[in-house]
mmCIF file of C-alpha atoms and ligand atoms in Angstrom:
data_model
loop_
_atom_site.group_PDB
_atom_site.id
_atom_site.type_symbol
_atom_site.label_atom_id
_atom_site.label_comp_id
_atom_site.label_asym_id
_atom_site.label_seq_id
_atom_site.Cartn_x
_atom_site.Cartn_y
_atom_site.Cartn_z
ATOM 1 C CA UNK A 146 35.216 -26.244 18.236
ATOM 2 C CA UNK A 147 32.060 -24.584 19.509
ATOM 3 C CA UNK A 148 28.738 -26.387 19.582
ATOM 4 C CA UNK A 149 26.262 -26.313 16.719
ATOM 5 C CA UNK A 150 23.775 -23.506 17.109
ATOM 6 C CA UNK A 151 20.386 -23.144 15.498
ATOM 7 C CA UNK A 152 19.192 -19.729 14.365
ATOM 8 C CA UNK A 153 15.433 -19.312 14.348
ATOM 9 C CA UNK A 154 12.659 -16.766 14.595
ATOM 10 C CA UNK A 155 9.032 -16.704 15.619
ATOM 11 C CA UNK A 156 6.318 -14.168 16.260
ATOM 12 C CA UNK A 157 2.703 -13.981 17.246
ATOM 13 C CA UNK A 158 0.156 -11.250 17.558
ATOM 14 C CA UNK A 159 -1.528 -12.169 20.825
ATOM 15 C CA UNK A 160 -2.723 -10.120 23.776
ATOM 16 C CA UNK A 161 -0.055 -10.008 26.498
ATOM 17 C CA UNK A 162 -1.357 -8.629 29.764
ATOM 18 C CA UNK A 163 1.957 -7.872 31.426
ATOM 19 C CA UNK A 164 4.888 -7.558 28.985
ATOM 20 C CA UNK A 165 7.340 -6.544 31.750
ATOM 21 C CA UNK A 166 6.649 -9.730 33.652
ATOM 22 C CA UNK A 167 6.925 -11.805 30.483
ATOM 23 C CA UNK A 168 10.266 -10.170 29.710
ATOM 24 C CA UNK A 169 11.605 -11.173 33.141
ATOM 25 C CA UNK A 170 10.199 -14.697 32.883
ATOM 26 C CA UNK A 171 11.662 -15.293 29.433
ATOM 27 C CA UNK A 172 15.028 -14.007 30.518
ATOM 28 C CA UNK A 173 15.189 -16.378 33.473
ATOM 29 C CA UNK A 174 13.926 -19.333 31.429
ATOM 30 C CA UNK A 175 16.141 -18.792 28.398
ATOM 31 C CA UNK A 176 19.427 -17.665 29.901
ATOM 32 C CA UNK A 177 20.301 -21.151 31.247
ATOM 33 C CA UNK A 178 19.737 -22.538 27.725
ATOM 34 C CA UNK A 179 22.304 -20.102 26.314
ATOM 35 C CA UNK A 180 19.755 -18.371 24.087
ATOM 36 C CA UNK A 181 21.146 -15.290 22.310
ATOM 37 C CA UNK A 182 19.099 -12.900 20.236
ATOM 38 C CA UNK A 183 16.748 -9.984 20.028
ATOM 39 C CA UNK A 184 13.209 -10.289 21.344
ATOM 40 C CA UNK A 185 10.470 -7.695 21.507
ATOM 41 C CA UNK A 186 7.411 -8.099 23.689
ATOM 42 C CA UNK A 187 4.413 -5.780 23.685
ATOM 43 C CA UNK A 188 0.781 -5.847 24.683
ATOM 44 C CA UNK A 189 0.082 -6.880 21.086
ATOM 45 C CA UNK A 190 2.431 -9.885 20.982
ATOM 46 C CA UNK A 191 5.970 -11.189 20.675
ATOM 47 C CA UNK A 192 8.623 -11.079 17.944
ATOM 48 C CA UNK A 193 11.819 -13.075 18.433
ATOM 49 C CA UNK A 194 15.003 -13.653 16.466
ATOM 50 C CA UNK A 195 17.507 -15.814 18.242
ATOM 51 C CA UNK A 196 20.016 -18.617 18.242
ATOM 52 C CA UNK A 197 20.711 -21.401 20.723
ATOM 53 C CA UNK A 198 22.763 -24.593 20.979
ATOM 54 C CA UNK A 199 20.978 -27.160 18.825
ATOM 55 C CA UNK A 200 21.006 -29.655 21.691
ATOM 56 C CA UNK A 201 18.671 -27.331 23.637
ATOM 57 C CA UNK A 202 16.218 -26.875 20.801
ATOM 58 C CA UNK A 203 13.587 -29.349 21.977
ATOM 59 C CA UNK A 204 13.659 -28.115 25.547
ATOM 60 C CA UNK A 205 13.365 -24.568 24.278
ATOM 61 C CA UNK A 206 10.484 -25.469 21.984
ATOM 62 C CA UNK A 207 8.605 -26.993 24.915
ATOM 63 C CA UNK A 208 9.153 -23.883 27.031
ATOM 64 C CA UNK A 209 7.919 -21.587 24.281
ATOM 65 C CA UNK A 210 4.963 -23.772 23.369
ATOM 66 C CA UNK A 211 3.857 -23.873 27.010
ATOM 67 C CA UNK A 212 3.373 -20.112 26.717
ATOM 68 C CA UNK A 213 2.419 -19.786 23.060
ATOM 69 C CA UNK A 214 0.813 -23.042 21.921
ATOM 70 C CA UNK A 215 1.906 -24.259 18.494
ATOM 71 C CA UNK A 216 3.690 -21.050 17.581
ATOM 72 C CA UNK A 217 5.689 -21.986 14.457
ATOM 73 C CA UNK A 218 9.479 -21.691 14.517
ATOM 74 C CA UNK A 219 11.152 -20.513 11.351
ATOM 75 C CA UNK A 220 14.478 -22.266 11.455
ATOM 76 C CA UNK A 221 17.043 -20.475 9.339
ATOM 77 C CA UNK A 222 20.019 -22.782 9.705
ATOM 78 C CA UNK A 223 22.468 -24.591 11.899
ATOM 79 C CA UNK A 224 26.112 -23.636 12.182
ATOM 80 C CA UNK A 225 29.108 -23.458 14.463
ATOM 81 C CA UNK A 226 29.104 -19.726 14.968
ATOM 82 C CA UNK A 227 26.901 -17.372 16.878
ATOM 83 C CA UNK A 228 24.609 -15.130 14.891
ATOM 84 C CA UNK A 229 23.878 -12.999 17.967
ATOM 85 C CA UNK A 230 26.239 -11.816 20.676
ATOM 86 C CA UNK A 231 23.823 -11.466 23.599
ATOM 87 C CA UNK A 232 20.254 -11.971 24.740
ATOM 88 C CA UNK A 233 18.246 -8.764 24.526
ATOM 89 C CA UNK A 234 14.587 -8.836 25.548
ATOM 90 C CA UNK A 235 12.791 -5.514 25.373
ATOM 91 C CA UNK A 236 9.319 -4.250 26.111
ATOM 92 C CA UNK A 237 8.057 -2.099 23.272
ATOM 93 C CA UNK A 238 4.772 -0.328 22.538
ATOM 94 C CA UNK A 239 4.495 -2.556 19.434
ATOM 95 C CA UNK A 240 6.380 -5.603 18.211
ATOM 96 C CA UNK A 241 6.818 -3.997 14.799
ATOM 97 C CA UNK A 242 6.921 -0.207 14.482
ATOM 98 C CA UNK A 243 4.248 0.148 11.817
ATOM 99 C CA UNK A 244 2.873 3.605 12.636
ATOM 100 C CA UNK A 245 -0.701 2.298 12.360
ATOM 101 C CA UNK A 246 -3.498 3.051 14.747
ATOM 102 C CA UNK A 247 -4.736 -0.453 15.427
ATOM 103 C CA UNK A 248 -8.043 0.803 16.792
ATOM 104 C CA UNK A 249 -8.968 1.989 13.288
ATOM 105 C CA UNK A 250 -9.211 -1.474 11.780
ATOM 106 C CA UNK A 251 -9.602 -5.136 12.601
ATOM 107 C CA UNK A 252 -6.033 -6.450 12.895
ATOM 108 C CA UNK A 253 -7.282 -10.053 12.951
ATOM 109 C CA UNK A 254 -8.682 -9.803 9.399
ATOM 110 C CA UNK A 255 -5.396 -10.753 7.768
ATOM 111 C CA UNK A 256 -4.900 -11.709 4.138
ATOM 112 C CA UNK A 257 -4.768 -15.213 2.699
ATOM 113 C CA UNK A 258 -1.571 -17.055 3.640
ATOM 114 C CA UNK A 259 0.195 -18.576 0.631
ATOM 115 C CA UNK A 260 2.796 -21.323 0.578
ATOM 116 C CA UNK A 261 5.873 -20.961 -1.632
ATOM 117 C CA UNK A 262 4.215 -23.063 -4.329
ATOM 118 C CA UNK A 263 0.998 -21.027 -4.193
ATOM 119 C CA UNK A 264 2.972 -17.795 -4.207
ATOM 120 C CA UNK A 265 4.869 -18.899 -7.318
ATOM 121 C CA UNK A 266 1.594 -19.765 -9.047
ATOM 122 C CA UNK A 267 0.045 -16.437 -8.109
ATOM 123 C CA UNK A 268 3.120 -14.619 -9.451
ATOM 124 C CA UNK A 269 2.507 -16.131 -12.884
ATOM 125 C CA UNK A 270 -0.859 -14.336 -13.103
ATOM 126 C CA UNK A 271 -0.389 -11.039 -14.922
ATOM 127 C CA UNK A 272 -3.104 -9.316 -12.900
ATOM 128 C CA UNK A 273 -1.314 -9.630 -9.623
ATOM 129 C CA UNK A 274 0.618 -6.840 -7.976
ATOM 130 C CA UNK A 275 3.600 -7.924 -5.907
ATOM 131 C CA UNK A 276 4.518 -5.679 -3.017
ATOM 132 C CA UNK A 277 7.781 -5.836 -1.110
ATOM 133 C CA UNK A 278 7.098 -4.616 2.431
ATOM 134 C CA UNK A 279 10.710 -4.370 3.476
ATOM 135 C CA UNK A 280 12.906 -1.313 3.572
ATOM 136 C CA UNK A 281 14.921 0.060 0.718
ATOM 137 C CA UNK A 282 18.232 -1.448 1.789
ATOM 138 C CA UNK A 283 16.644 -4.870 2.163
ATOM 139 C CA UNK A 284 15.083 -5.080 -1.308
ATOM 140 C CA UNK A 285 18.240 -3.615 -2.813
ATOM 141 C CA UNK A 286 20.084 -6.947 -2.518
ATOM 142 C CA UNK A 287 17.255 -9.395 -3.233
ATOM 143 C CA UNK A 288 13.625 -9.463 -4.387
ATOM 144 C CA UNK A 289 10.942 -11.063 -6.485
ATOM 145 C CA UNK A 290 11.009 -9.817 -10.063
ATOM 146 C CA UNK A 291 8.252 -7.280 -10.792
ATOM 147 C CA UNK A 292 7.838 -6.440 -7.106
ATOM 148 C CA UNK A 293 6.964 -2.892 -6.195
ATOM 149 C CA UNK A 294 9.822 -1.706 -4.012
ATOM 150 C CA UNK A 295 9.465 0.964 -1.368
ATOM 151 C CA UNK A 296 11.918 3.848 -1.317
ATOM 152 C CA UNK A 297 11.363 4.272 2.402
ATOM 153 C CA UNK A 298 13.893 3.210 5.008
ATOM 154 C CA UNK A 299 11.326 2.130 7.587
ATOM 155 C CA UNK A 300 8.221 -0.033 7.530
ATOM 156 C CA UNK A 301 6.305 2.853 9.054
ATOM 157 C CA UNK A 302 7.034 4.954 5.955
ATOM 158 C CA UNK A 303 6.857 2.101 3.438
ATOM 159 C CA UNK A 304 3.193 1.354 4.162
ATOM 160 C CA UNK A 305 1.705 4.752 3.251
ATOM 161 C CA UNK A 306 4.125 4.969 0.305
ATOM 162 C CA UNK A 307 2.870 1.649 -1.074
ATOM 163 C CA UNK A 308 -0.738 2.641 -0.474
ATOM 164 C CA UNK A 309 -0.266 5.858 -2.487
ATOM 165 C CA UNK A 310 1.165 3.793 -5.337
ATOM 166 C CA UNK A 311 -1.654 1.235 -5.268
ATOM 167 C CA UNK A 312 -4.667 3.463 -4.711
ATOM 168 C CA UNK A 313 -7.259 2.891 -7.439
ATOM 169 C CA UNK A 314 -6.254 -0.731 -8.024
ATOM 170 C CA UNK A 315 -8.320 -2.213 -5.203
ATOM 171 C CA UNK A 316 -9.734 -4.950 -7.451
ATOM 172 C CA UNK A 317 -6.365 -6.438 -8.326
ATOM 173 C CA UNK A 318 -4.821 -9.361 -6.518
ATOM 174 C CA UNK A 319 -2.217 -8.183 -4.016
ATOM 175 C CA UNK A 320 0.749 -10.373 -3.111
ATOM 176 C CA UNK A 321 2.612 -9.119 -0.066
ATOM 177 C CA UNK A 322 5.916 -10.386 1.243
ATOM 178 C CA UNK A 323 8.529 -9.518 3.841
ATOM 179 C CA UNK A 324 11.489 -11.153 5.608
ATOM 180 C CA UNK A 325 9.725 -13.461 8.069
ATOM 181 C CA UNK A 326 6.030 -12.774 7.528
ATOM 182 C CA UNK A 327 5.319 -10.567 10.525
ATOM 183 C CA UNK A 328 5.085 -7.266 8.646
ATOM 184 C CA UNK A 329 2.550 -8.801 6.266
ATOM 185 C CA UNK A 330 0.284 -9.771 9.171
ATOM 186 C CA UNK A 331 -0.503 -6.176 10.028
ATOM 187 C CA UNK A 332 -0.142 -4.789 6.511
ATOM 188 C CA UNK A 333 -2.561 -7.270 4.943
ATOM 189 C CA UNK A 334 -5.276 -6.388 7.467
ATOM 190 C CA UNK A 335 -4.619 -2.727 6.815
ATOM 191 C CA UNK A 336 -4.805 -3.079 3.012
ATOM 192 C CA UNK A 337 -8.115 -4.946 3.401
ATOM 193 C CA UNK A 338 -9.417 -2.157 5.594
ATOM 194 C CA UNK A 339 -8.312 0.260 2.862
ATOM 195 C CA UNK A 340 -10.579 -1.518 0.372
ATOM 196 C CA UNK A 341 -8.317 -4.073 -1.332
ATOM 197 C CA UNK A 342 -10.429 -7.137 -2.013
ATOM 198 C CA UNK A 343 -7.934 -9.892 -2.749
ATOM 199 C CA UNK A 344 -5.017 -9.574 -0.330
ATOM 200 C CA UNK A 345 -2.516 -12.426 -0.062
ATOM 201 C CA UNK A 346 0.750 -12.810 1.799
ATOM 202 C CA UNK A 347 3.763 -15.083 1.709
ATOM 203 C CA UNK A 348 3.412 -17.228 4.806
ATOM 204 C CA UNK A 349 6.600 -17.279 6.868
ATOM 205 C CA UNK A 350 8.193 -14.688 4.595
ATOM 206 C CA UNK A 351 11.296 -15.132 2.465
ATOM 207 C CA UNK A 352 12.979 -17.178 5.204
ATOM 208 C CA UNK A 353 10.382 -19.908 4.961
ATOM 209 C CA UNK A 354 9.999 -19.503 1.202
ATOM 210 C CA UNK A 355 13.678 -20.424 0.831
ATOM 211 C CA UNK A 356 13.206 -23.494 3.010
ATOM 212 C CA UNK A 357 10.145 -24.666 1.061
ATOM 213 C CA UNK A 358 11.842 -24.053 -2.276
ATOM 214 C CA UNK A 359 14.723 -26.254 -1.210
ATOM 215 C CA UNK A 360 12.611 -28.983 0.366
ATOM 216 C CA UNK A 361 10.129 -29.231 -2.485
ATOM 217 C CA UNK A 362 12.564 -28.591 -5.315
ATOM 218 C CA UNK A 363 10.679 -25.515 -6.520
ATOM 219 C CA UNK A 364 12.140 -22.784 -8.668
ATOM 220 C CA UNK A 365 13.122 -19.778 -6.547
ATOM 221 C CA UNK A 366 11.435 -16.759 -8.073
ATOM 222 C CA UNK A 367 13.040 -14.717 -5.340
ATOM 223 C CA UNK A 368 16.482 -13.732 -6.564
ATOM 224 C CA UNK A 369 19.539 -12.537 -4.697
ATOM 225 C CA UNK A 370 19.965 -12.233 -0.983
ATOM 226 C CA UNK A 371 17.651 -12.105 1.980
ATOM 227 C CA UNK A 372 18.652 -9.360 4.381
ATOM 228 C CA UNK A 373 18.495 -10.669 7.939
ATOM 229 C CA UNK A 374 18.816 -8.996 11.295
ATOM 230 C CA UNK A 375 21.733 -10.809 12.737
ATOM 231 C CA UNK A 376 25.490 -10.841 12.268
ATOM 232 C CA UNK A 377 25.324 -12.534 8.872
ATOM 233 C CA UNK A 378 23.645 -9.422 7.364
ATOM 234 C CA UNK A 379 22.204 -11.395 4.470
ATOM 235 C CA UNK A 380 21.894 -14.944 3.241
ATOM 236 C CA UNK A 381 22.054 -15.902 -0.401
ATOM 237 C CA UNK A 382 18.822 -17.399 -1.741
ATOM 238 C CA UNK A 383 20.150 -17.529 -5.309
ATOM 239 C CA UNK A 384 23.637 -16.605 -6.562
ATOM 240 C CA UNK A 385 22.324 -13.529 -8.454
ATOM 241 C CA UNK A 386 23.973 -10.255 -7.515
ATOM 242 C CA UNK A 387 21.293 -7.603 -7.982
ATOM 243 C CA UNK A 388 22.927 -4.609 -6.344
ATOM 244 C CA UNK A 389 25.938 -2.384 -6.991
ATOM 245 C CA UNK A 390 28.756 -0.882 -5.005
ATOM 246 C CA UNK A 391 27.570 2.562 -3.922
ATOM 247 C CA UNK A 392 30.911 4.067 -4.850
ATOM 248 C CA UNK A 393 31.961 2.567 -8.191
ATOM 249 C CA UNK A 394 28.700 0.849 -9.235
ATOM 250 C CA UNK A 395 30.285 -2.489 -9.975
ATOM 251 C CA UNK A 396 28.039 -5.463 -9.091
ATOM 252 C CA UNK A 397 28.192 -5.994 -5.346
ATOM 253 C CA UNK A 398 25.688 -6.937 -2.665
ATOM 254 C CA UNK A 399 27.413 -7.105 0.683
ATOM 255 C CA UNK A 400 26.433 -4.406 3.130
ATOM 256 C CA UNK A 401 28.835 -2.999 5.662
ATOM 257 C CA UNK A 402 28.924 -0.101 8.071
ATOM 258 C CA UNK A 403 31.190 2.880 7.445
ATOM 259 C CA UNK A 404 34.286 2.373 9.546
ATOM 260 C CA UNK A 405 34.002 5.860 11.046
ATOM 261 C CA UNK A 406 31.869 4.902 14.029
ATOM 262 C CA UNK A 407 30.336 8.324 14.266
ATOM 263 C CA UNK A 408 28.861 7.741 10.812
ATOM 264 C CA UNK A 409 28.238 4.008 10.744
ATOM 265 C CA UNK A 410 26.218 4.374 7.564
ATOM 266 C CA UNK A 411 25.039 1.065 6.172
ATOM 267 C CA UNK A 412 26.110 0.834 2.555
ATOM 268 C CA UNK A 413 27.428 -1.398 -0.218
ATOM 269 C CA UNK A 414 31.165 -1.296 -0.847
ATOM 270 C CA UNK A 415 33.251 -3.529 -3.108
ATOM 271 C CA UNK A 416 36.769 -4.639 -2.077
ATOM 272 C CA UNK A 417 38.458 -2.120 -4.413
ATOM 273 C CA UNK A 418 36.560 0.771 -2.924
ATOM 274 C CA UNK A 419 37.122 -0.603 0.545
ATOM 275 C CA UNK A 420 40.853 -0.195 -0.077
ATOM 276 C CA UNK A 421 40.517 3.173 -1.764
ATOM 277 C CA UNK A 422 38.258 4.660 0.945
ATOM 278 C CA UNK A 423 39.792 2.857 3.959
ATOM 279 C CA UNK A 424 36.411 1.137 4.462
ATOM 280 C CA UNK A 425 34.696 4.507 4.796
ATOM 281 C CA UNK A 426 31.500 5.512 3.026
ATOM 282 C CA UNK A 427 32.942 8.783 1.716
ATOM 283 C CA UNK A 428 36.043 10.947 1.454
ATOM 284 C CA UNK A 429 34.615 13.002 4.328
ATOM 285 C CA UNK A 430 34.568 10.042 6.688
ATOM 286 C CA UNK A 431 37.939 8.871 5.405
ATOM 287 C CA UNK A 432 39.492 12.244 6.224
ATOM 288 C CA UNK A 433 37.977 12.167 9.698
ATOM 289 C CA UNK A 434 39.363 8.677 10.244
ATOM 290 C CA UNK A 435 42.870 9.941 9.457
ATOM 291 C CA UNK A 436 42.687 12.539 12.233
ATOM 292 C CA UNK A 437 43.881 11.804 15.773
ATOM 293 C CA UNK A 438 41.303 10.145 17.983
ATOM 294 C CA UNK A 439 40.662 13.224 20.150
ATOM 295 C CA UNK A 440 39.919 15.355 17.146
ATOM 296 C CA UNK A 441 37.629 12.688 15.789
ATOM 297 C CA UNK A 442 35.713 12.627 19.042
ATOM 298 C CA UNK A 443 35.327 16.411 18.914
ATOM 299 C CA UNK A 444 33.904 16.208 15.414
ATOM 300 C CA UNK A 445 31.543 13.551 16.613
ATOM 301 C CA UNK A 446 30.408 15.690 19.538
ATOM 302 C CA UNK A 447 29.896 18.673 17.260
ATOM 303 C CA UNK A 448 27.638 16.550 15.129
ATOM 304 C CA UNK A 449 25.676 15.463 18.184
ATOM 305 C CA UNK A 450 25.210 19.083 19.230
ATOM 306 C CA UNK A 451 23.713 19.703 15.810
ATOM 307 C CA UNK A 452 21.066 17.155 16.715
ATOM 308 C CA UNK A 453 22.651 14.007 15.400
ATOM 309 C CA UNK A 454 21.487 10.855 17.116
ATOM 310 C CA UNK A 455 23.663 10.423 20.167
ATOM 311 C CA UNK A 456 23.023 6.765 20.701
ATOM 312 C CA UNK A 457 25.138 5.670 17.746
ATOM 313 C CA UNK A 458 28.295 6.714 19.401
ATOM 314 C CA UNK A 459 29.774 4.297 21.810
ATOM 315 C CA UNK A 460 33.251 3.321 22.897
ATOM 316 C CA UNK A 461 32.396 -0.251 22.107
ATOM 317 C CA UNK A 462 30.982 -0.872 18.704
ATOM 318 C CA UNK A 463 27.210 -1.049 18.803
ATOM 319 C CA UNK A 464 25.532 -4.125 17.493
ATOM 320 C CA UNK A 465 24.750 -3.933 13.807
ATOM 321 C CA UNK A 466 21.059 -4.682 14.123
ATOM 322 C CA UNK A 467 20.729 -1.750 16.482
ATOM 323 C CA UNK A 468 22.463 0.573 14.079
ATOM 324 C CA UNK A 469 20.377 -0.621 11.172
ATOM 325 C CA UNK A 470 17.223 -0.103 13.106
ATOM 326 C CA UNK A 471 18.229 3.415 14.044
ATOM 327 C CA UNK A 472 20.252 4.752 11.205
ATOM 328 C CA UNK A 473 18.740 5.000 7.739
ATOM 329 C CA UNK A 474 21.000 4.650 4.751
ATOM 330 C CA UNK A 475 20.354 8.048 3.249
ATOM 331 C CA UNK A 476 20.786 10.060 6.411
ATOM 332 C CA UNK A 477 23.133 12.967 5.657
ATOM 333 C CA UNK A 478 26.761 12.670 6.594
ATOM 334 C CA UNK A 479 27.489 13.859 10.098
ATOM 335 C CA UNK A 480 30.183 16.382 9.265
ATOM 336 C CA UNK A 481 30.553 18.228 6.009
ATOM 337 C CA UNK A 482 33.916 19.827 6.401
HETATM 338 ZN ZN1 LIG B 282 33.299 -0.113 -5.592
HETATM 339 ZN ZN1 LIG B 283 30.702 7.388 6.663
#
């Protein structure tokens, strides 16, 4: 049996002088500890989702805290399987692609951080507006009741969309939330800059909300699943099934990727439809899957020539988090005939 592994995440907006050097240093420090995960470093900070053998947790915490004092770890859970398959550390222009010009506003003027208990209390007030800052496919399977849900598939697009919806209500109390809290850090500062007077955010996001709810015996006002960026896809916060199979509309909330790799669309498919469509998202993809491999590859190449994103295609299956990051749910099918 494999060793117990802890899955955790952390982030911090902090000035990093030399992200390339940090990337190399982290890789050499963390590899011996068998850390697996996805880490972004940028001049503006660090954002990490990872797992490691639980026996290395304290050593790892000391290493990280030597660089980023007191940075809080959000520990998701402990289990005997690996939620990530490799250690990927990347230098990025930003740790979260938010599309904002940070020079326009003071990114340190964030909103008020609320605990789970405080968030629940604030939700009871009828004058509050709850804003889900995640993407469409994330809020599809779980959310706070009454939350405004973006239609956008990226955070970059969700922000302006939410602002358009909220314009004119600057005096109301805003409650922002996201998966782990990092998107709210930038968004809350931006909403304040846009004139919202009472901006609040769920500290540590849904991940930490779930932990607090359990520890303190609170009622979970978040219902359904929390979409996460590792192999598990989503973890159940409550047993409610809020979503539907995209093909037959029966209640269903487990995402999968279309089994035609050239498509790889992320969608919801119930077991009946999985059988009927051979795990494909559509009859089109199913027909392609029934063709010989060479012909399938040609169809794939034809799609790429039409400008389809080349990176999705790989002989080995790409990691799911990569596909999710790159391939929005409503992108048109690659081949129409
Ligand atoms: Zn179905
Ligand atoms: Zn498909």
